[in-house]
mmCIF file of C-alpha atoms in Angstrom:
data_model
loop_
_atom_site.group_PDB
_atom_site.id
_atom_site.type_symbol
_atom_site.label_atom_id
_atom_site.label_comp_id
_atom_site.label_asym_id
_atom_site.label_seq_id
_atom_site.Cartn_x
_atom_site.Cartn_y
_atom_site.Cartn_z
ATOM 1 C CA MET A 1 187.635 34.368 138.646
ATOM 2 C CA ASN A 2 186.035 30.885 139.385
ATOM 3 C CA ILE A 3 183.024 30.735 141.149
ATOM 4 C CA LYS A 4 181.951 27.940 143.259
ATOM 5 C CA THR A 5 178.503 26.798 142.476
ATOM 6 C CA ALA A 6 176.191 25.040 145.182
ATOM 7 C CA SER A 7 176.319 21.784 145.654
ATOM 8 C CA ARG A 8 172.612 21.279 145.745
ATOM 9 C CA PRO A 9 170.421 20.710 142.846
ATOM 10 C CA ILE A 10 168.448 23.969 141.677
ATOM 11 C CA GLU A 11 165.260 21.926 142.413
ATOM 12 C CA SER A 12 166.034 21.557 146.075
ATOM 13 C CA LEU A 13 166.386 25.251 145.968
ATOM 14 C CA ASP A 14 163.084 25.487 144.522
ATOM 15 C CA ASP A 15 161.548 23.101 146.917
ATOM 16 C CA THR A 16 162.757 24.964 150.016
ATOM 17 C CA HIS A 17 161.623 27.961 148.433
ATOM 18 C CA LEU A 18 157.954 26.515 148.173
ATOM 19 C CA HIS A 19 158.137 25.284 151.880
ATOM 20 C CA TYR A 20 158.678 28.793 153.018
ATOM 21 C CA ASP A 21 155.822 30.123 150.969
ATOM 22 C CA ALA A 22 153.500 27.392 152.327
ATOM 23 C CA MET A 23 154.492 28.726 155.816
ATOM 24 C CA PHE A 24 153.778 32.118 154.891
ATOM 25 C CA ALA A 25 150.459 30.869 153.336
ATOM 26 C CA GLU A 26 149.260 29.119 156.354
ATOM 27 C CA ALA A 27 149.927 32.493 158.568
ATOM 28 C CA ILE A 28 147.545 34.212 156.481
ATOM 29 C CA ALA A 29 145.064 31.394 156.208
ATOM 30 C CA THR A 30 145.054 31.479 160.175
ATOM 31 C CA LEU A 31 144.318 35.057 160.241
ATOM 32 C CA LYS A 32 141.606 34.842 157.625
ATOM 33 C CA ARG A 33 140.178 31.784 159.744
ATOM 34 C CA GLU A 34 139.944 33.968 162.788
ATOM 35 C CA GLY A 35 138.167 37.170 160.540
ATOM 36 C CA ARG A 36 141.395 39.014 161.216
ATOM 37 C CA TYR A 37 142.647 39.406 157.516
ATOM 38 C CA ARG A 38 142.998 42.831 156.515
ATOM 39 C CA GLU A 39 142.435 44.186 152.970
ATOM 40 C CA PHE A 40 143.662 47.246 151.353
ATOM 41 C CA HIS A 41 140.839 49.302 149.627
ATOM 42 C CA HIS A 42 142.623 50.991 146.818
ATOM 43 C CA LEU A 43 141.351 54.665 147.343
ATOM 44 C CA GLN A 44 141.976 57.792 145.185
ATOM 45 C CA ARG A 45 140.951 60.972 147.143
ATOM 46 C CA GLN A 46 139.803 63.914 144.909
ATOM 47 C CA VAL A 47 140.718 67.315 145.594
ATOM 48 C CA GLY A 48 138.030 69.787 146.463
ATOM 49 C CA ASP A 49 135.677 66.634 147.521
ATOM 50 C CA PHE A 50 136.529 65.551 150.853
ATOM 51 C CA PRO A 51 135.570 63.257 152.805
ATOM 52 C CA ASN A 52 134.506 61.222 149.118
ATOM 53 C CA ALA A 53 136.852 59.420 146.986
ATOM 54 C CA TYR A 54 136.809 56.996 144.208
ATOM 55 C CA SER A 55 137.346 53.692 145.016
ATOM 56 C CA HIS A 56 139.466 51.609 142.471
ATOM 57 C CA SER A 57 138.359 48.252 144.265
ATOM 58 C CA THR A 58 134.674 48.728 143.834
ATOM 59 C CA ARG A 59 135.191 51.207 140.677
ATOM 60 C CA LYS A 60 132.634 53.396 142.716
ATOM 61 C CA GLN A 61 132.555 56.474 144.460
ATOM 62 C CA ILE A 62 132.517 56.117 148.410
ATOM 63 C CA THR A 63 132.221 58.396 151.154
ATOM 64 C CA ILE A 64 135.277 57.798 153.705
ATOM 65 C CA TRP A 65 134.123 57.716 157.502
ATOM 66 C CA CYS A 66 137.365 56.385 159.071
ATOM 67 C CA SER A 67 139.946 59.020 157.678
ATOM 68 C CA ASN A 68 142.844 60.334 160.458
ATOM 69 C CA ASP A 69 142.776 63.570 158.173
ATOM 70 C CA TYR A 70 140.468 64.803 160.689
ATOM 71 C CA LEU A 71 140.290 68.481 159.414
ATOM 72 C CA GLY A 72 140.719 67.734 155.626
ATOM 73 C CA MET A 73 143.834 69.518 155.825
ATOM 74 C CA GLY A 74 145.529 67.305 153.117
ATOM 75 C CA GLN A 75 143.692 68.954 150.224
ATOM 76 C CA HIS A 76 143.628 72.351 151.920
ATOM 77 C CA PRO A 77 144.741 75.116 149.227
ATOM 78 C CA ILE A 78 147.196 76.785 151.890
ATOM 79 C CA VAL A 79 148.953 73.423 152.383
ATOM 80 C CA ARG A 80 149.139 72.414 148.730
ATOM 81 C CA ASN A 81 150.279 75.769 147.844
ATOM 82 C CA ALA A 82 152.772 75.352 150.336
ATOM 83 C CA MET A 83 153.917 72.122 149.249
ATOM 84 C CA HIS A 84 154.119 73.328 145.258
ATOM 85 C CA LYS A 85 156.306 76.282 145.966
ATOM 86 C CA ALA A 86 158.700 73.946 148.102
ATOM 87 C CA ILE A 87 158.891 71.633 144.946
ATOM 88 C CA ASP A 88 159.508 74.536 142.628
ATOM 89 C CA THR A 89 162.178 76.268 144.831
ATOM 90 C CA MET A 90 163.840 73.261 146.317
ATOM 91 C CA GLY A 91 163.085 70.255 144.358
ATOM 92 C CA ALA A 92 161.372 67.017 145.319
ATOM 93 C CA GLY A 93 163.878 65.002 147.667
ATOM 94 C CA ALA A 94 165.953 66.115 150.754
ATOM 95 C CA GLY A 95 169.289 65.046 149.666
ATOM 96 C CA GLY A 96 170.365 62.903 152.570
ATOM 97 C CA THR A 97 169.816 62.076 156.274
ATOM 98 C CA ARG A 98 169.825 65.160 158.484
ATOM 99 C CA ASN A 99 173.622 64.798 159.482
ATOM 100 C CA ILE A 100 174.793 64.339 155.751
ATOM 101 C CA SER A 101 173.383 67.233 153.548
ATOM 102 C CA GLY A 102 169.425 66.754 154.324
ATOM 103 C CA THR A 103 168.995 69.458 157.109
ATOM 104 C CA HIS A 104 167.016 71.693 154.716
ATOM 105 C CA HIS A 105 165.454 75.071 155.439
ATOM 106 C CA ALA A 106 161.791 73.942 155.408
ATOM 107 C CA ILE A 107 162.255 71.189 158.218
ATOM 108 C CA MET A 108 164.224 73.613 160.256
ATOM 109 C CA GLN A 109 161.203 76.163 159.809
ATOM 110 C CA LEU A 110 158.655 73.406 160.673
ATOM 111 C CA GLU A 111 160.693 72.728 163.988
ATOM 112 C CA ASP A 112 160.735 76.212 165.104
ATOM 113 C CA THR A 113 156.853 76.329 164.654
ATOM 114 C CA LEU A 114 156.323 73.042 166.431
ATOM 115 C CA ALA A 115 158.531 74.467 169.335
ATOM 116 C CA GLN A 116 156.432 77.598 169.407
ATOM 117 C CA LEU A 117 153.216 75.456 169.255
ATOM 118 C CA HIS A 118 154.131 73.557 172.260
ATOM 119 C CA GLN A 119 155.786 76.158 173.810
ATOM 120 C CA LYS A 120 159.011 74.271 174.167
ATOM 121 C CA GLU A 121 162.614 75.172 173.796
ATOM 122 C CA ALA A 122 162.976 72.823 170.739
ATOM 123 C CA ALA A 123 161.256 70.046 168.562
ATOM 124 C CA LEU A 124 162.914 67.317 166.520
ATOM 125 C CA VAL A 125 161.021 65.990 163.383
ATOM 126 C CA PHE A 126 161.032 62.045 162.161
ATOM 127 C CA SER A 127 159.573 60.628 159.259
ATOM 128 C CA SER A 128 156.501 59.120 161.265
ATOM 129 C CA GLY A 129 154.494 59.167 164.441
ATOM 130 C CA TYR A 130 155.789 55.623 165.065
ATOM 131 C CA VAL A 131 159.222 56.328 164.657
ATOM 132 C CA ALA A 132 159.255 59.161 166.739
ATOM 133 C CA ASN A 133 157.701 57.198 169.558
ATOM 134 C CA GLU A 134 159.945 54.037 168.947
ATOM 135 C CA ALA A 135 163.145 56.410 168.486
ATOM 136 C CA THR A 136 162.859 58.323 171.571
ATOM 137 C CA LEU A 137 161.650 55.979 174.075
ATOM 138 C CA SER A 138 164.153 53.625 173.064
ATOM 139 C CA THR A 139 167.015 56.182 173.226
ATOM 140 C CA LEU A 140 165.769 57.764 176.347
ATOM 141 C CA GLY A 141 165.608 54.040 178.130
ATOM 142 C CA ASN A 142 169.397 53.414 176.635
ATOM 143 C CA VAL A 143 170.610 56.690 177.872
ATOM 144 C CA LEU A 144 169.367 57.077 181.356
ATOM 145 C CA LYS A 145 171.012 54.195 183.103
ATOM 146 C CA GLU A 146 168.706 52.062 185.361
ATOM 147 C CA CYS A 147 165.746 53.784 184.171
ATOM 148 C CA ILE A 148 162.448 52.368 184.645
ATOM 149 C CA ILE A 149 159.565 53.418 182.302
ATOM 150 C CA PHE A 150 155.946 53.218 183.382
ATOM 151 C CA SER A 151 153.858 52.550 180.381
ATOM 152 C CA ASP A 152 149.891 52.807 180.251
ATOM 153 C CA ALA A 153 148.456 49.511 179.442
ATOM 154 C CA CYS A 154 146.794 51.031 176.332
ATOM 155 C CA ASN A 155 149.735 52.616 174.861
ATOM 156 C CA HIS A 156 150.370 52.547 171.088
ATOM 157 C CA ALA A 157 152.174 49.820 169.533
ATOM 158 C CA SER A 158 155.116 52.328 168.633
ATOM 159 C CA MET A 159 155.441 53.420 172.275
ATOM 160 C CA ILE A 160 155.688 49.889 173.216
ATOM 161 C CA GLN A 161 158.248 49.061 170.980
ATOM 162 C CA GLY A 162 160.286 51.835 172.236
ATOM 163 C CA ILE A 163 160.179 50.389 175.541
ATOM 164 C CA LYS A 164 160.823 47.107 174.266
ATOM 165 C CA HIS A 165 164.000 48.316 172.269
ATOM 166 C CA SER A 166 165.271 50.282 175.356
ATOM 167 C CA LYS A 167 167.434 48.707 178.130
ATOM 168 C CA ALA A 168 164.875 50.337 180.744
ATOM 169 C CA THR A 169 162.690 48.295 183.011
ATOM 170 C CA LYS A 170 159.141 48.507 182.022
ATOM 171 C CA LYS A 171 156.227 48.522 184.199
ATOM 172 C CA VAL A 172 152.538 48.687 182.917
ATOM 173 C CA PHE A 173 149.897 50.130 184.897
ATOM 174 C CA ARG A 174 146.402 49.621 184.241
ATOM 175 C CA HIS A 175 144.922 52.185 181.575
ATOM 176 C CA ASN A 176 144.057 55.122 183.364
ATOM 177 C CA ASP A 177 144.416 53.877 186.972
ATOM 178 C CA LEU A 178 146.147 56.388 188.887
ATOM 179 C CA ALA A 179 146.008 54.412 192.243
ATOM 180 C CA HIS A 180 148.076 51.587 190.094
ATOM 181 C CA LEU A 181 150.530 53.806 188.881
ATOM 182 C CA ARG A 182 151.142 55.374 192.350
ATOM 183 C CA SER A 183 151.810 51.864 193.824
ATOM 184 C CA LEU A 184 154.115 51.128 191.087
ATOM 185 C CA LEU A 185 156.010 54.443 191.679
ATOM 186 C CA GLN A 186 156.135 53.619 195.621
ATOM 187 C CA GLU A 187 157.669 50.083 194.881
ATOM 188 C CA SER A 188 160.762 51.529 193.066
ATOM 189 C CA PRO A 189 163.691 52.886 194.203
ATOM 190 C CA LYS A 190 163.950 56.460 194.617
ATOM 191 C CA ASP A 191 167.307 57.073 193.340
ATOM 192 C CA VAL A 192 167.034 55.905 189.469
ATOM 193 C CA PRO A 193 165.610 57.890 186.480
ATOM 194 C CA LYS A 194 161.931 57.111 185.803
ATOM 195 C CA ILE A 195 159.471 58.007 182.923
ATOM 196 C CA ILE A 196 155.813 57.991 182.904
ATOM 197 C CA ALA A 197 154.492 57.187 179.217
ATOM 198 C CA PHE A 198 151.213 57.895 178.217
ATOM 199 C CA GLU A 199 148.658 59.121 175.602
ATOM 200 C CA SER A 200 145.986 62.106 175.623
ATOM 201 C CA VAL A 201 143.341 60.756 173.443
ATOM 202 C CA TYR A 202 143.386 57.104 173.135
ATOM 203 C CA SER A 203 142.667 56.336 169.575
ATOM 204 C CA MET A 204 140.415 53.209 169.684
ATOM 205 C CA ASP A 205 138.434 53.804 172.569
ATOM 206 C CA GLY A 206 138.615 57.431 172.350
ATOM 207 C CA ASP A 207 138.899 58.428 176.091
ATOM 208 C CA ILE A 208 141.469 60.722 177.530
ATOM 209 C CA GLY A 209 144.437 60.404 179.694
ATOM 210 C CA TYR A 210 144.562 62.081 183.395
ATOM 211 C CA ILE A 211 147.175 64.562 182.428
ATOM 212 C CA LYS A 212 147.237 66.754 185.739
ATOM 213 C CA GLU A 213 147.155 63.994 187.968
ATOM 214 C CA ILE A 214 149.785 61.836 186.083
ATOM 215 C CA VAL A 215 152.247 65.096 185.967
ATOM 216 C CA ASP A 216 151.104 65.583 189.759
ATOM 217 C CA LEU A 217 152.707 61.856 190.418
ATOM 218 C CA ALA A 218 155.562 62.358 187.956
ATOM 219 C CA GLN A 219 156.614 65.636 190.388
ATOM 220 C CA GLU A 220 155.994 63.733 193.491
ATOM 221 C CA PHE A 221 158.292 60.927 192.325
ATOM 222 C CA GLY A 222 161.069 62.952 190.174
ATOM 223 C CA ALA A 223 159.736 61.069 186.866
ATOM 224 C CA LEU A 224 159.840 62.569 183.600
ATOM 225 C CA THR A 225 156.500 62.612 181.578
ATOM 226 C CA TYR A 226 156.263 61.271 178.022
ATOM 227 C CA LEU A 227 152.883 62.576 176.438
ATOM 228 C CA ASP A 228 151.510 61.181 173.270
ATOM 229 C CA GLU A 229 149.259 63.708 171.539
ATOM 230 C CA VAL A 230 148.972 62.205 167.944
ATOM 231 C CA HIS A 231 145.430 62.019 168.030
ATOM 232 C CA ALA A 232 144.968 65.632 169.845
ATOM 233 C CA VAL A 233 147.196 67.911 168.050
ATOM 234 C CA GLY A 234 145.603 70.238 165.770
ATOM 235 C CA LEU A 235 142.062 69.257 167.545
ATOM 236 C CA TYR A 236 142.296 70.268 171.241
ATOM 237 C CA GLY A 237 143.593 73.779 173.078
ATOM 238 C CA ALA A 238 143.512 77.224 172.026
ATOM 239 C CA HIS A 239 145.865 76.837 169.075
ATOM 240 C CA GLY A 240 145.624 73.063 168.414
ATOM 241 C CA ALA A 241 148.658 71.923 170.696
ATOM 242 C CA GLY A 242 146.418 69.400 172.246
ATOM 243 C CA VAL A 243 144.709 68.073 175.276
ATOM 244 C CA ALA A 244 147.555 69.333 177.594
ATOM 245 C CA GLN A 245 147.310 72.687 176.203
ATOM 246 C CA ARG A 246 143.317 72.748 176.407
ATOM 247 C CA ASP A 247 143.822 71.918 180.100
ATOM 248 C CA GLY A 248 146.425 74.166 181.039
ATOM 249 C CA GLN A 249 149.161 71.527 181.574
ATOM 250 C CA MET A 250 151.333 71.873 178.643
ATOM 251 C CA HIS A 251 154.338 73.512 180.485
ATOM 252 C CA ARG A 252 154.255 71.076 182.892
ATOM 253 C CA VAL A 253 154.476 67.747 180.577
ATOM 254 C CA ASP A 254 158.446 67.068 179.874
ATOM 255 C CA ILE A 255 158.088 65.626 176.206
ATOM 256 C CA ILE A 256 155.546 65.920 173.935
ATOM 257 C CA GLN A 257 155.155 63.711 171.049
ATOM 258 C CA GLY A 258 152.896 64.367 168.223
ATOM 259 C CA THR A 259 152.049 63.463 164.426
ATOM 260 C CA LEU A 260 151.763 65.653 161.124
ATOM 261 C CA GLY A 261 149.707 63.004 159.270
ATOM 262 C CA LYS A 262 146.653 63.327 161.079
ATOM 263 C CA ALA A 263 144.782 66.695 161.896
ATOM 264 C CA TYR A 264 147.656 68.334 159.758
ATOM 265 C CA GLY A 265 146.801 66.318 156.875
ATOM 266 C CA VAL A 266 150.420 65.631 155.760
ATOM 267 C CA MET A 267 153.096 62.916 157.044
ATOM 268 C CA GLY A 268 155.832 62.781 159.725
ATOM 269 C CA GLY A 269 156.026 62.783 163.292
ATOM 270 C CA TYR A 270 157.894 64.843 166.038
ATOM 271 C CA ILE A 271 158.803 65.548 169.441
ATOM 272 C CA ALA A 272 159.071 68.824 171.522
ATOM 273 C CA ALA A 273 161.131 69.200 174.483
ATOM 274 C CA SER A 274 163.980 71.027 176.185
ATOM 275 C CA HIS A 275 167.210 71.903 173.960
ATOM 276 C CA ALA A 276 169.189 69.206 176.166
ATOM 277 C CA CYS A 277 166.578 66.706 175.570
ATOM 278 C CA VAL A 278 165.831 67.197 171.994
ATOM 279 C CA ASP A 279 169.590 67.387 171.314
ATOM 280 C CA MET A 280 170.444 64.208 173.096
ATOM 281 C CA ILE A 281 167.698 62.235 171.074
ATOM 282 C CA ARG A 282 168.959 63.728 167.676
ATOM 283 C CA SER A 283 172.576 62.446 168.776
ATOM 284 C CA TYR A 284 171.870 59.126 170.185
ATOM 285 C CA ALA A 285 168.501 57.945 168.186
ATOM 286 C CA SER A 286 169.217 55.301 165.358
ATOM 287 C CA GLY A 287 165.733 55.982 163.803
ATOM 288 C CA PHE A 288 166.560 59.717 163.412
ATOM 289 C CA ILE A 289 170.108 59.562 162.299
ATOM 290 C CA PHE A 290 170.104 56.769 159.930
ATOM 291 C CA THR A 291 166.970 57.875 157.637
ATOM 292 C CA THR A 292 166.561 60.214 154.975
ATOM 293 C CA THR A 293 165.258 63.536 155.697
ATOM 294 C CA MET A 294 161.472 64.675 155.307
ATOM 295 C CA THR A 295 161.306 66.265 151.837
ATOM 296 C CA PRO A 296 161.361 70.133 151.576
ATOM 297 C CA ALA A 297 157.470 69.646 150.224
ATOM 298 C CA MET A 298 156.282 67.698 153.209
ATOM 299 C CA ALA A 299 157.766 69.733 155.340
ATOM 300 C CA ALA A 300 156.552 73.034 153.950
ATOM 301 C CA GLY A 301 153.328 71.645 153.811
ATOM 302 C CA ALA A 302 153.157 70.449 157.414
ATOM 303 C CA GLU A 303 154.484 73.856 158.733
ATOM 304 C CA ALA A 304 151.727 75.725 156.677
ATOM 305 C CA SER A 305 148.975 73.624 158.266
ATOM 306 C CA VAL A 306 150.428 73.749 161.644
ATOM 307 C CA ARG A 307 150.066 77.699 161.155
ATOM 308 C CA TYR A 308 147.115 77.932 159.899
ATOM 309 C CA LEU A 309 145.055 75.448 162.739
ATOM 310 C CA MET A 310 146.882 77.727 165.105
ATOM 311 C CA GLN A 311 145.059 80.661 163.895
ATOM 312 C CA HIS A 312 141.675 78.972 163.167
ATOM 313 C CA PRO A 313 139.870 77.376 166.284
ATOM 314 C CA GLU A 314 136.635 77.567 164.547
ATOM 315 C CA LEU A 315 137.487 74.384 162.702
ATOM 316 C CA ARG A 316 138.264 72.636 166.022
ATOM 317 C CA THR A 317 134.658 74.006 167.208
ATOM 318 C CA ALA A 318 133.161 72.605 163.989
ATOM 319 C CA HIS A 319 134.905 69.064 164.240
ATOM 320 C CA GLN A 320 133.599 68.661 167.990
ATOM 321 C CA GLN A 321 130.056 69.397 166.967
ATOM 322 C CA ALA A 322 130.090 66.860 164.001
ATOM 323 C CA ALA A 323 131.130 64.320 166.595
ATOM 324 C CA HIS A 324 128.421 65.301 168.784
ATOM 325 C CA ALA A 325 125.949 65.335 166.124
ATOM 326 C CA LEU A 326 126.847 61.621 165.126
ATOM 327 C CA LYS A 327 126.938 60.482 168.427
ATOM 328 C CA GLN A 328 123.366 61.866 168.631
ATOM 329 C CA ARG A 329 122.031 60.111 165.759
ATOM 330 C CA PHE A 330 123.717 56.851 166.938
ATOM 331 C CA ALA A 331 122.057 57.155 170.349
ATOM 332 C CA ASP A 332 118.644 57.717 168.633
ATOM 333 C CA ALA A 333 118.922 54.804 166.274
ATOM 334 C CA GLY A 334 120.141 52.758 169.016
ATOM 335 C CA ILE A 335 123.385 51.932 167.469
ATOM 336 C CA PRO A 336 125.940 50.566 170.026
ATOM 337 C CA TYR A 337 128.489 53.192 170.110
ATOM 338 C CA LEU A 338 130.742 54.052 172.821
ATOM 339 C CA ASN A 339 129.815 57.619 174.158
ATOM 340 C CA THR A 340 133.450 59.072 174.261
ATOM 341 C CA PRO A 341 134.580 62.425 175.265
ATOM 342 C CA THR A 342 136.348 63.065 172.189
ATOM 343 C CA HIS A 343 136.275 63.049 168.307
ATOM 344 C CA ILE A 344 136.398 59.015 167.988
ATOM 345 C CA VAL A 345 133.340 57.401 167.790
ATOM 346 C CA PRO A 346 133.511 53.608 167.999
ATOM 347 C CA VAL A 347 130.521 51.333 167.106
ATOM 348 C CA MET A 348 130.875 48.064 168.836
ATOM 349 C CA VAL A 349 130.467 44.771 166.817
ATOM 350 C CA HIS A 350 132.152 42.168 169.162
ATOM 351 C CA ASP A 351 132.839 39.572 166.633
ATOM 352 C CA PRO A 352 135.762 39.962 164.128
ATOM 353 C CA VAL A 353 133.654 37.983 160.966
ATOM 354 C CA LYS A 354 130.616 40.074 161.546
ATOM 355 C CA CYS A 355 132.629 43.354 161.803
ATOM 356 C CA LYS A 356 134.482 42.565 158.521
ATOM 357 C CA ARG A 357 131.255 41.662 157.010
ATOM 358 C CA ALA A 358 129.548 44.789 158.044
ATOM 359 C CA SER A 359 132.350 46.925 156.734
ATOM 360 C CA ASP A 360 132.502 45.063 153.183
ATOM 361 C CA LEU A 361 128.547 45.482 152.947
ATOM 362 C CA LEU A 362 129.033 49.067 153.944
ATOM 363 C CA ARG A 363 131.368 49.732 151.260
ATOM 364 C CA ASP A 364 129.980 47.617 148.116
ATOM 365 C CA GLU A 365 126.278 48.241 149.001
ATOM 366 C CA HIS A 366 126.090 51.884 150.191
ATOM 367 C CA GLY A 367 129.314 53.429 149.094
ATOM 368 C CA ILE A 368 130.542 54.092 152.655
ATOM 369 C CA TYR A 369 133.939 53.024 153.825
ATOM 370 C CA VAL A 370 134.934 52.289 157.220
ATOM 371 C CA GLN A 371 137.974 49.715 158.327
ATOM 372 C CA PRO A 372 137.022 46.975 160.578
ATOM 373 C CA ILE A 373 139.192 47.407 163.788
ATOM 374 C CA ASN A 374 140.167 43.843 165.326
ATOM 375 C CA TYR A 375 142.860 42.313 167.195
ATOM 376 C CA PRO A 376 145.762 43.020 167.939
ATOM 377 C CA THR A 377 144.743 46.790 167.390
ATOM 378 C CA VAL A 378 141.889 46.062 170.023
ATOM 379 C CA PRO A 379 141.423 43.055 172.515
ATOM 380 C CA ARG A 380 139.504 40.088 171.202
ATOM 381 C CA GLY A 381 135.723 40.228 171.824
ATOM 382 C CA THR A 382 135.940 44.143 171.342
ATOM 383 C CA GLU A 383 136.070 44.378 167.632
ATOM 384 C CA ARG A 384 134.682 47.709 166.153
ATOM 385 C CA LEU A 385 133.939 50.099 163.297
ATOM 386 C CA ARG A 386 135.773 53.077 164.198
ATOM 387 C CA PHE A 387 134.085 56.445 162.938
ATOM 388 C CA THR A 388 135.771 59.832 162.739
ATOM 389 C CA PRO A 389 133.450 62.477 161.606
ATOM 390 C CA THR A 390 134.687 65.600 160.171
ATOM 391 C CA PRO A 391 133.513 69.223 159.690
ATOM 392 C CA MET A 392 133.255 68.325 155.978
ATOM 393 C CA HIS A 393 130.746 65.365 156.748
ATOM 394 C CA THR A 394 126.973 66.902 156.030
ATOM 395 C CA GLU A 395 124.127 66.224 157.946
ATOM 396 C CA ALA A 396 122.605 64.286 154.700
ATOM 397 C CA MET A 397 126.075 61.864 154.866
ATOM 398 C CA MET A 398 125.285 61.147 158.714
ATOM 399 C CA ASP A 399 121.699 60.303 157.836
ATOM 400 C CA GLU A 400 122.727 58.000 155.240
ATOM 401 C CA LEU A 401 125.049 56.423 157.451
ATOM 402 C CA VAL A 402 122.666 55.724 159.858
ATOM 403 C CA GLU A 403 119.945 54.144 157.671
ATOM 404 C CA ALA A 404 122.785 51.898 156.068
ATOM 405 C CA LEU A 405 124.169 50.687 159.481
ATOM 406 C CA VAL A 406 120.622 50.054 160.440
ATOM 407 C CA ASP A 407 120.376 47.914 157.511
ATOM 408 C CA ILE A 408 123.606 46.118 157.967
ATOM 409 C CA PHE A 409 123.311 45.434 161.526
ATOM 410 C CA GLN A 410 120.163 43.245 160.745
ATOM 411 C CA LEU A 411 121.462 41.771 157.727
ATOM 412 C CA CYS A 412 124.736 40.447 160.124
ATOM 413 C CA ASP A 413 122.897 39.778 163.313
ATOM 414 C CA ILE A 414 124.547 42.450 165.057
ATOM 415 C CA ALA A 415 122.728 43.475 168.470
ATOM 416 C CA ARG A 416 121.352 47.014 168.311
ATOM 417 C CA THR A 417 121.028 48.522 171.849
ATOM 418 C CA HIS A 418 121.346 52.320 173.362
ATOM 419 C CA HIS A 419 124.764 53.487 173.655
ATOM 420 C CA ALA A 420 127.371 52.360 176.021
#
């Protein structure tokens, strides 16, 4: 067979490749100039020593203060034993997509447990919380003809992408502004499908959505409710089903979305809803249909974690106590934190360069790791260090953190005030 070669010399192809790399390099240079370039910190968590870890970046032991493994369940013996058993009995991989040999016993058990947790007819597991949001919202908007999705202005990027990829009309209401949401609903046609998409715990400011009031509006205007509980499942409610359970509203919410990668300490995302809704999503959502199934070990570990936390509310109590203790120390030291009603404790810096420098100094000089949070995760000018205390952070660790922050704030010329 004769293969026709390119008419241009190889050198011109190399030149083109270098031209593209130059554009890529300039894009990265822009991030660095703005203080928004994000570095990976090479960590090795150590079983039995949470929240400490070994940093391959600094070659030192560090204490992690920004983990989403809120209760340390990623290292819990119950979870690890379930994962070991699953590997020994079912092997490592899932074997395919859910439709092609990948619907294994462990994931069916996990979905049954998640449905029980949220008192819904059915649940569906995805590869991540991001995919659960993107796939579900995009599919809902495509299937419900002429649908309008009302989205809180502070919704997660995965929800925004899901709405963008749907064929629905999007209307954004100001964050937690019920009057604005009502006005948008009133302006919309009565006879078209509607979805109100919002969160319970907003992960950057640590505030809480008005679940009861939004459900009231949804029922008044004939809308479905879609509630993201990723930063609440495992942590709130009598059995860890989230803020909606805590507030007695879970049965009124149509679709609940959650994650298995935060309080449950493993990986994956899910929705819980009616049989009809879940069956439609599994049948139409590309993000579900065309991806390999979660492995048996992951599913078994997640299921064990969910069941354990359903039965151990004392961990939720200890978690809230840790958050309160850290906030009190920040207040006493004049550290400018947002006094949130949740476990998320943002310390405000308001400058991307100072925020990154403070994070680097905490890590390199004090063995404390907290990631700087900047645009586009938060609006420009609201850069912060986001602390997530756990029941495993001791009082001594908190005292060391506050002492280090006082030192770093002075070095970086960051203003200290009383809490916001």
